[in-house]
XYZ file of C-alpha atoms in Angstrom:
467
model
C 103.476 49.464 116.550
C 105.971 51.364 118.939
C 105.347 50.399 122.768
C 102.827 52.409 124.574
C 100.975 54.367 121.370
C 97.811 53.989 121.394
C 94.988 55.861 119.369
C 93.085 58.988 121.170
C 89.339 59.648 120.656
C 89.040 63.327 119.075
C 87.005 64.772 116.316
C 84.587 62.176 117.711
C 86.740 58.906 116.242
C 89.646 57.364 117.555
C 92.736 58.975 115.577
C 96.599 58.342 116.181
C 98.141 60.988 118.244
C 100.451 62.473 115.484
C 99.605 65.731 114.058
C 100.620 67.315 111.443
C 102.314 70.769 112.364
C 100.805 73.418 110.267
C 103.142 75.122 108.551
C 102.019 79.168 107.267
C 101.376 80.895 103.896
C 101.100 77.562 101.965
C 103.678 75.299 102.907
C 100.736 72.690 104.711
C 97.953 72.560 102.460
C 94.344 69.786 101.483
C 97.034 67.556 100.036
C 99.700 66.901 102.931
C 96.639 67.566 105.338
C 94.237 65.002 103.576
C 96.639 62.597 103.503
C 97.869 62.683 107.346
C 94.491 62.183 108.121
C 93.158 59.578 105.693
C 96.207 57.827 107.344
C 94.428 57.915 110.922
C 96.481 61.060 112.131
C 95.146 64.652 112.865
C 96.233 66.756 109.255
C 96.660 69.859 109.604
C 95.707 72.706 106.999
C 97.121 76.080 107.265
C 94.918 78.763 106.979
C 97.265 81.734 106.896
C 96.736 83.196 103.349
C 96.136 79.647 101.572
C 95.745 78.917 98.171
C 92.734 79.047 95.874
C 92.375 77.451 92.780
C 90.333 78.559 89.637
C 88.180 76.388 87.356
C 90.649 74.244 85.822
C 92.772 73.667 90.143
C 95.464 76.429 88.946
C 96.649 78.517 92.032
C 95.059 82.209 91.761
C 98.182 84.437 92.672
C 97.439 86.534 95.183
C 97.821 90.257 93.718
C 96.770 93.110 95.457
C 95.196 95.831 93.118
C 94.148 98.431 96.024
C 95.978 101.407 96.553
C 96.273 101.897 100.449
C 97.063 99.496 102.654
C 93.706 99.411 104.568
C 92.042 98.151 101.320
C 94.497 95.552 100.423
C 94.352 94.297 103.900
C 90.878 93.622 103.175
C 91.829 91.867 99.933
C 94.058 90.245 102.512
C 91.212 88.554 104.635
C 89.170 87.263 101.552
C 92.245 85.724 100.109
C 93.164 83.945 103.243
C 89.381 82.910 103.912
C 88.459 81.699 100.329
C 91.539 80.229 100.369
C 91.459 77.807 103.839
C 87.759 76.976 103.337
C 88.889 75.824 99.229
C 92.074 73.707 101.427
C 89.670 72.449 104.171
C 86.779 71.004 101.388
C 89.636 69.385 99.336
C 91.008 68.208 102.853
C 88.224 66.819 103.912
C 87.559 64.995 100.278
C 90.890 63.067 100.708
C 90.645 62.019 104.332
C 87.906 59.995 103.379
C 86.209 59.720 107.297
C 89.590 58.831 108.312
C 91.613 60.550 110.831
C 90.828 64.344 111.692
C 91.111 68.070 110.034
C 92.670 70.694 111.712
C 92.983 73.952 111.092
C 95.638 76.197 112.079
C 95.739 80.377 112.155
C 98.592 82.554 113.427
C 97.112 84.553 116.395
C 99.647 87.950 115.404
C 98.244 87.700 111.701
C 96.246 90.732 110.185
C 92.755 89.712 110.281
C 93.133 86.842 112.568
C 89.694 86.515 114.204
C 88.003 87.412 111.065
C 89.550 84.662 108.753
C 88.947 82.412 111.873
C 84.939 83.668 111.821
C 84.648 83.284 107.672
C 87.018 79.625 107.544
C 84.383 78.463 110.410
C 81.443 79.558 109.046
C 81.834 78.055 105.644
C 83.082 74.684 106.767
C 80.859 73.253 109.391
C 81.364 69.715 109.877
C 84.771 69.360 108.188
C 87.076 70.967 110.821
C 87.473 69.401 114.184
C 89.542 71.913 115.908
C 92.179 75.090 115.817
C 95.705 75.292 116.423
C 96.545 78.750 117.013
C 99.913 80.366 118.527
C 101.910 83.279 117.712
C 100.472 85.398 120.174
C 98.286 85.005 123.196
C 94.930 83.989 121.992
C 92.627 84.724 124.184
C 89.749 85.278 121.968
C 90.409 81.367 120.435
C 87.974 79.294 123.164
C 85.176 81.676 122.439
C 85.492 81.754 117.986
C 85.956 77.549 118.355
C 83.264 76.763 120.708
C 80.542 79.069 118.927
C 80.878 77.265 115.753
C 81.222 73.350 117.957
C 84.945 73.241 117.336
C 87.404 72.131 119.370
C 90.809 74.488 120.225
C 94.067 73.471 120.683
C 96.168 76.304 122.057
C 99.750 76.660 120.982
C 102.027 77.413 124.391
C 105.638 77.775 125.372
C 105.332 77.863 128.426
C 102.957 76.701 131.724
C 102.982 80.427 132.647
C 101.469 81.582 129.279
C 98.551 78.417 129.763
C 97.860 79.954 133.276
C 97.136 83.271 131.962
C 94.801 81.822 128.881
C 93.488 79.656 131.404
C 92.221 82.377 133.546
C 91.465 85.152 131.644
C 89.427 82.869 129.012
C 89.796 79.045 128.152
C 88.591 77.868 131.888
C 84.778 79.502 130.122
C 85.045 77.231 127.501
C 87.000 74.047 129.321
C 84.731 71.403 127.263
C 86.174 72.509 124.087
C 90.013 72.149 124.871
C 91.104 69.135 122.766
C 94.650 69.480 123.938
C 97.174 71.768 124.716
C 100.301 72.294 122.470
C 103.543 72.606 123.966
C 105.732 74.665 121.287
C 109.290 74.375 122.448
C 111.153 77.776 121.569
C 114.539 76.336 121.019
C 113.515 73.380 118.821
C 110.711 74.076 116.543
C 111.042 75.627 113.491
C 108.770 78.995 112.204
C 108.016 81.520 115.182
C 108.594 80.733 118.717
C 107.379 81.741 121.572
C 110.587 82.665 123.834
C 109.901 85.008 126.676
C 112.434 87.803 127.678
C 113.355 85.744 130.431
C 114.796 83.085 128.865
C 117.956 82.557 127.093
C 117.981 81.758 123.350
C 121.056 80.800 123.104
C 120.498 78.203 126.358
C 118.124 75.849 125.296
C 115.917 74.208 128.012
C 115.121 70.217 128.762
C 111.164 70.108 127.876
C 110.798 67.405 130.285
C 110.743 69.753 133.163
C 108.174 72.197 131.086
C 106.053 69.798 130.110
C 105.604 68.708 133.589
C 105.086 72.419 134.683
C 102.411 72.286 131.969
C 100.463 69.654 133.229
C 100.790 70.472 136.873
C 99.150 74.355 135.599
C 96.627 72.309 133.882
C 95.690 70.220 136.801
C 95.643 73.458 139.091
C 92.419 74.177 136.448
C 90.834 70.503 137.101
C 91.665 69.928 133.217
C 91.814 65.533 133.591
C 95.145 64.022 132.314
C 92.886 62.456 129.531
C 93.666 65.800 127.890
C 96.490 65.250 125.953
C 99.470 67.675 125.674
C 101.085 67.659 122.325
C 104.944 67.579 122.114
C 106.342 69.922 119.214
C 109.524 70.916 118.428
C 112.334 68.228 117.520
C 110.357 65.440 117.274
C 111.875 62.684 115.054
C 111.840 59.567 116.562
C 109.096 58.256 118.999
C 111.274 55.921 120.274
C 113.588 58.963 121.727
C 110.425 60.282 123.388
C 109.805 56.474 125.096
C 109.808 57.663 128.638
C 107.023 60.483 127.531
C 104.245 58.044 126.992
C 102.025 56.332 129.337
C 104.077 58.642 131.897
C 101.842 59.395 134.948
C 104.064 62.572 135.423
C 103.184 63.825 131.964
C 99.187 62.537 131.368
C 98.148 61.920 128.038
C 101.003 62.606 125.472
C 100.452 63.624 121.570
C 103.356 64.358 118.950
C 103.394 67.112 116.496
C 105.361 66.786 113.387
C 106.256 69.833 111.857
C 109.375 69.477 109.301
C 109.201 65.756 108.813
C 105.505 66.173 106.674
C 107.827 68.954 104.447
C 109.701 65.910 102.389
C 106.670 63.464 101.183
C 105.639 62.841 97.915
C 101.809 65.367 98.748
C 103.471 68.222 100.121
C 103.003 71.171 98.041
C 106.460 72.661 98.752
C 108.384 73.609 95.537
C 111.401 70.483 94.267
C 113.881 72.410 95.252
C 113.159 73.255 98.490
C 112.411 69.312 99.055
C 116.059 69.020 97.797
C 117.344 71.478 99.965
C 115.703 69.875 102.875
C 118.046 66.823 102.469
C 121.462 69.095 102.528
C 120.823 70.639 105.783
C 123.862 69.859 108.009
C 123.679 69.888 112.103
C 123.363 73.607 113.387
C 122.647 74.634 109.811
C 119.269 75.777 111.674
C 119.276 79.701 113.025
C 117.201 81.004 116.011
C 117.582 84.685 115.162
C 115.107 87.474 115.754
C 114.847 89.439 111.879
C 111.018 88.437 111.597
C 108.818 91.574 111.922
C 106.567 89.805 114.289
C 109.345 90.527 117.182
C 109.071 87.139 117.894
C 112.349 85.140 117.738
C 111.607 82.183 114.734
C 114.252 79.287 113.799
C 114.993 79.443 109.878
C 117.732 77.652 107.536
C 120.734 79.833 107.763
C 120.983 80.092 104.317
C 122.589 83.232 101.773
C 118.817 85.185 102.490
C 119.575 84.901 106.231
C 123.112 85.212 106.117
C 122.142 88.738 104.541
C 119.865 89.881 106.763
C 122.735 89.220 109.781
C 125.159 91.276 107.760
C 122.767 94.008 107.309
C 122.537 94.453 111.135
C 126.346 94.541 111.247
C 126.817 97.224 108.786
C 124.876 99.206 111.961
C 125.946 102.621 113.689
C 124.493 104.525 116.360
C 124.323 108.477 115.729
C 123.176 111.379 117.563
C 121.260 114.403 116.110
C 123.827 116.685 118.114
C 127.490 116.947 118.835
C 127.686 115.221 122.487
C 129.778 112.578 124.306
C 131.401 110.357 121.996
C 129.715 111.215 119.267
C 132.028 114.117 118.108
C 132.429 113.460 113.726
C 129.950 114.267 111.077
C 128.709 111.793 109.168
C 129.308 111.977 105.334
C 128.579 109.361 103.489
C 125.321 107.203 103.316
C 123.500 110.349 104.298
C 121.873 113.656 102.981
C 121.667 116.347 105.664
C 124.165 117.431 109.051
C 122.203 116.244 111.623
C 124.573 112.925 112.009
C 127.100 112.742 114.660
C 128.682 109.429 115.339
C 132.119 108.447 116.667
C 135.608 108.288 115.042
C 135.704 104.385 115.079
C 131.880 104.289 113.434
C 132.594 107.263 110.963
C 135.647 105.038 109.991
C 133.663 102.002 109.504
C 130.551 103.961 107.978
C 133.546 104.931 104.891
C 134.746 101.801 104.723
C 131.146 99.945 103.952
C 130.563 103.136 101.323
C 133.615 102.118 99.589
C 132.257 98.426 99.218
C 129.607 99.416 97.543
C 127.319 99.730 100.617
C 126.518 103.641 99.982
C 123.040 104.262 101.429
C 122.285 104.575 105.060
C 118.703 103.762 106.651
C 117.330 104.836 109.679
C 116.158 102.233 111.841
C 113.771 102.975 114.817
C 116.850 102.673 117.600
C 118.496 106.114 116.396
C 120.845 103.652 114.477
C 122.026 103.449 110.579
C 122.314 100.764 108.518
C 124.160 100.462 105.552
C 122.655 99.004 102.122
C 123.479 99.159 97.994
C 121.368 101.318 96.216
C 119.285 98.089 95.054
C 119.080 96.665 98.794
C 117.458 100.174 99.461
C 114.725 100.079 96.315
C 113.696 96.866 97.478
C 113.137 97.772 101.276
C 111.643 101.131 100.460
C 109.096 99.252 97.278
C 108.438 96.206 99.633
C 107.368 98.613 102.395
C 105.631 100.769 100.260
C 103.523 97.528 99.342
C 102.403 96.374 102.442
C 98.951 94.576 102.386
C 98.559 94.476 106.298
C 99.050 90.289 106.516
C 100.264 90.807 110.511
C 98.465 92.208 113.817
C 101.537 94.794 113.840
C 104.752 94.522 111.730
C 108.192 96.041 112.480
C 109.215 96.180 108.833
C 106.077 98.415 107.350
C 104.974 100.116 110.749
C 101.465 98.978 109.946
C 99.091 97.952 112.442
C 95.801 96.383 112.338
C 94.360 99.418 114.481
C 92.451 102.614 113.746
C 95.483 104.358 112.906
C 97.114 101.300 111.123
C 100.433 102.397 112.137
C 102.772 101.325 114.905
C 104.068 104.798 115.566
C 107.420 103.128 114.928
C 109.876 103.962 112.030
C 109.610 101.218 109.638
C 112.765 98.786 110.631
C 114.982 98.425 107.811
C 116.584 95.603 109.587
C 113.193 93.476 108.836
C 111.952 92.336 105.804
C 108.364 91.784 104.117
C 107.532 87.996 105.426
C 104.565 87.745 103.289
C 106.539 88.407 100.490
C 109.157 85.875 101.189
C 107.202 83.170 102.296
C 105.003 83.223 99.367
C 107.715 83.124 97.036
C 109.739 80.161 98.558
C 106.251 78.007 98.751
C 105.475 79.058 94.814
C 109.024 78.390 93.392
C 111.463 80.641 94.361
C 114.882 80.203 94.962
C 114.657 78.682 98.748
C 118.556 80.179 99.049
C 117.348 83.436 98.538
C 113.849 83.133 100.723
C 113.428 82.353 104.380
C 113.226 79.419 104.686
C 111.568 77.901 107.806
C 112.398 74.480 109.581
C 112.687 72.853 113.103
C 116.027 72.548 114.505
C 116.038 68.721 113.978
C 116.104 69.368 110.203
C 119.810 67.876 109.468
C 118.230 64.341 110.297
C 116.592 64.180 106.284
C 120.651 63.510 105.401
C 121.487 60.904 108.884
C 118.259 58.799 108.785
C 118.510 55.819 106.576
C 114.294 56.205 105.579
C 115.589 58.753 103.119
C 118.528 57.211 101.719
C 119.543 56.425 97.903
C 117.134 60.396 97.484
C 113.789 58.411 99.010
C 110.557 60.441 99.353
C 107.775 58.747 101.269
C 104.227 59.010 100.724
C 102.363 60.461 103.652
C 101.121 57.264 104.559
C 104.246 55.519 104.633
C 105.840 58.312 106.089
C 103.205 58.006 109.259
C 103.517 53.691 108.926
C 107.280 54.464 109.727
C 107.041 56.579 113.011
C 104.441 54.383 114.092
C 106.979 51.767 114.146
C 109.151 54.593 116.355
C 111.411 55.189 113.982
């Protein structure tokens, strides 16, 4: 047992303080989850657009029959609900009484408060609390403590727990389990960097962590309450000077990409094989997601495409002014296009390779794409089913108008889409393909030599041992 660890009382029974990280649209399901916590941990299902299984435990594929996107948004929501409350029963089945279920929902997902309402409702008993980030969810404290759940807020920062605090969680203080603490540079999936900060000047989270707790204590929340690290965690034994800290209070560990490579989680072989190839700074903090929020990805040929696609960019004018003194003619149908000599130049030279098409984006910029690149944007946007709050690639919004009043970004691309695909099979070169920054460590640590793939349960028997 690694120095200091010692089990937390949650759920109502004393649990390890390692939880799984819930990983959307599949890629943490009743299997990895079940397991973590029939291991004395806190598993973690994700309820953003889950699986269901028919009569004989096939996956239903989610296809969307509706015509406009309002209705397949709805066919959306009962996907995603059936779905987590089919993952939280099987969950639950596995754990055995052991260890804890969570549940975790994307705040910035279409539908988020209703899935939360419909997962809640038909699984009383089972869940014992929500992670939720991606957003600020304000609404979370109020959902969890009507249905006797606990919430575990997902924060980058100890200014974004101030204003939760204030506005909302400080009305339901009883049912804060513990605070997450997210950190933007490290984690893998979306992150919650502010304008202010730097991405490209990643932060201590000693110093944050701290800032955390003393924002918590400002609210009288006791250091009992623990505040989970997550976001590079690997090793306990490199977070030693974390625990039993009277800085820090009560310290948790979330494990996010670790859980990906065990024997129960439900990711596709080849992405499990891909997993143990990644090589330091292989891992990309880029901003393509059509959340807006910045996310950390596998730089792999999917990614690599999506940063040449933004290079292949001009900016025009609808008039002759300033620089902007040639006409445009290529990539375009119409006059209106006035860019400069060194962009026109450019704009010819991407034609000639093949790059002949060129989309508006919503900056009064161009980019250029192959005819196929542009019959997949325009089909992929044209089949939107709604699955975020607001999304940059489709314009739709989860609103009364359901748009944005944005030009669909052509920079972007359909995330649902994607991340469905990669979790179901698909080629993970040619998906995006999440993962926390500490990734590279499958191919340095000895555990997964000679092509090892723990169990769940051994996998959690070896970081208890803080390795």
């Amino acid at each position: 047992m690694f120095k200091g660890l010692r089990p937390i009382l949650y759920g109502g029974q004393e649990v390890w303080p390692l939880i799984e990280g819930g990983k959307g649209v599949s890629a943490t399901n009743h299997a990895s989850a079940g397991a973590w916590a029939a291991a004395g941990g806190i598993g973690t299902v994700s309820a953003v657009n889950a699986d269901s299984y028919d009569a004989e435990g096939k996956i239903i594929p989610q296809i969307y029959r509706a015509l406009t996107r309002r209705e397949r948004h709805e066919e959306l929501i009962q996907y995603a609900i059936d779905g987590a409350v089919q993952q939280v029963r099987r969950a639950w089945e596995i754990a055995g009484g052991k260890g804890a279920i969570n549940i975790n929902v994307l705040w910035e997902m279409g539908g988020a408060q209703r899935v939360l309402h419909g997962v809640l409702e038909r699984t009383r008993g089972m869940v014992s609390g929500v992670t939720c980030g991606a957003g600020m969810p304000y609404k979370l404290s109020e959902i969890a403590s009507h249905y006797g759940v606990s919430y575990l807020p997902i924060v980058s920062s100890a200014r974004a727990f101030r204003a939760l605090w204030k506005r909302a969680y400080s009305k339901a203080a009883e049912w804060l389990a513990a605070v997450v603490y997210e950190d933007p540079w490290l984690a893998g999936g979306h992150n919650g960097l502010s304008n202010a900060e730097d991405s490209r000047q990643p932060e201590d989270p000693y110093p944050r962590v701290k800032a955390l707790r003393e924002t918590m204590r400002e609210g009288g929340i006791p250091d009992s309450v623990p505040i989970v690290m997550a976001g590079g965690v690997w090793y306990l034994r490199d977070w030693e000077h974390w625990i039993d800290n009277p800085e820090l209070g009560a310290i948790a560990f979330q494990f996010g990409t670790r859980p990906l490579l065990t024997q129960e989680s439900p990711i596709p072989q080849a992405w499990k094989e891909k997993l143990t190839q990644i090589e330091p700074g292989e891992v990309l903090l880029h901003r393509f997601s059509p959340t807006g929020f910045y996310s950390s990805a596998v730089r792999n040929p999917f990614l690599r495409a999506l940063e040449a696609r933004s290079e292949r960019q001009i900016a025009y004018s609808t008039e002759q002014a300033g620089d902007h003194q040639y006409q445009l003619d290529v990539g375009v149908k119409g006059k209106n296009f006035w860019v400069t000599l060194n962009d026109l130049q450019r704009a010819r030279e991407w034609h000639g390779h093949g790059f002949t098409e060129a989309l508006k984006t919503p900056d009064n910029t161009l980019v250029f794409v192959t005819t196929e690149e542009k019959a997949e944007i325009r089909k992929d946007q044209a089949d939107c089913m709604g699955c975020l709050s607001q999304c940059q690639f489709s314009s739709w919004a989860d609103s009364e108008t359901n748009s944005t009043g944005r030009l669909a970004d052509p920079r972007s691309f359909c995330i649902q889409k994607t991340l469905q695909e990669i979790a179901h099979g698909g080629d993970p070169e040619q998906n995006l393909m999440f993962a926390g920054h500490a990734a590279y460590k499958f191919k340095q640590d000895p555990f997964y030599s000679n092509g090892f793939v723990p169990t769940v349960k051994q996998l959690v028997d070896r970081i208890l041992t803080g390795d």
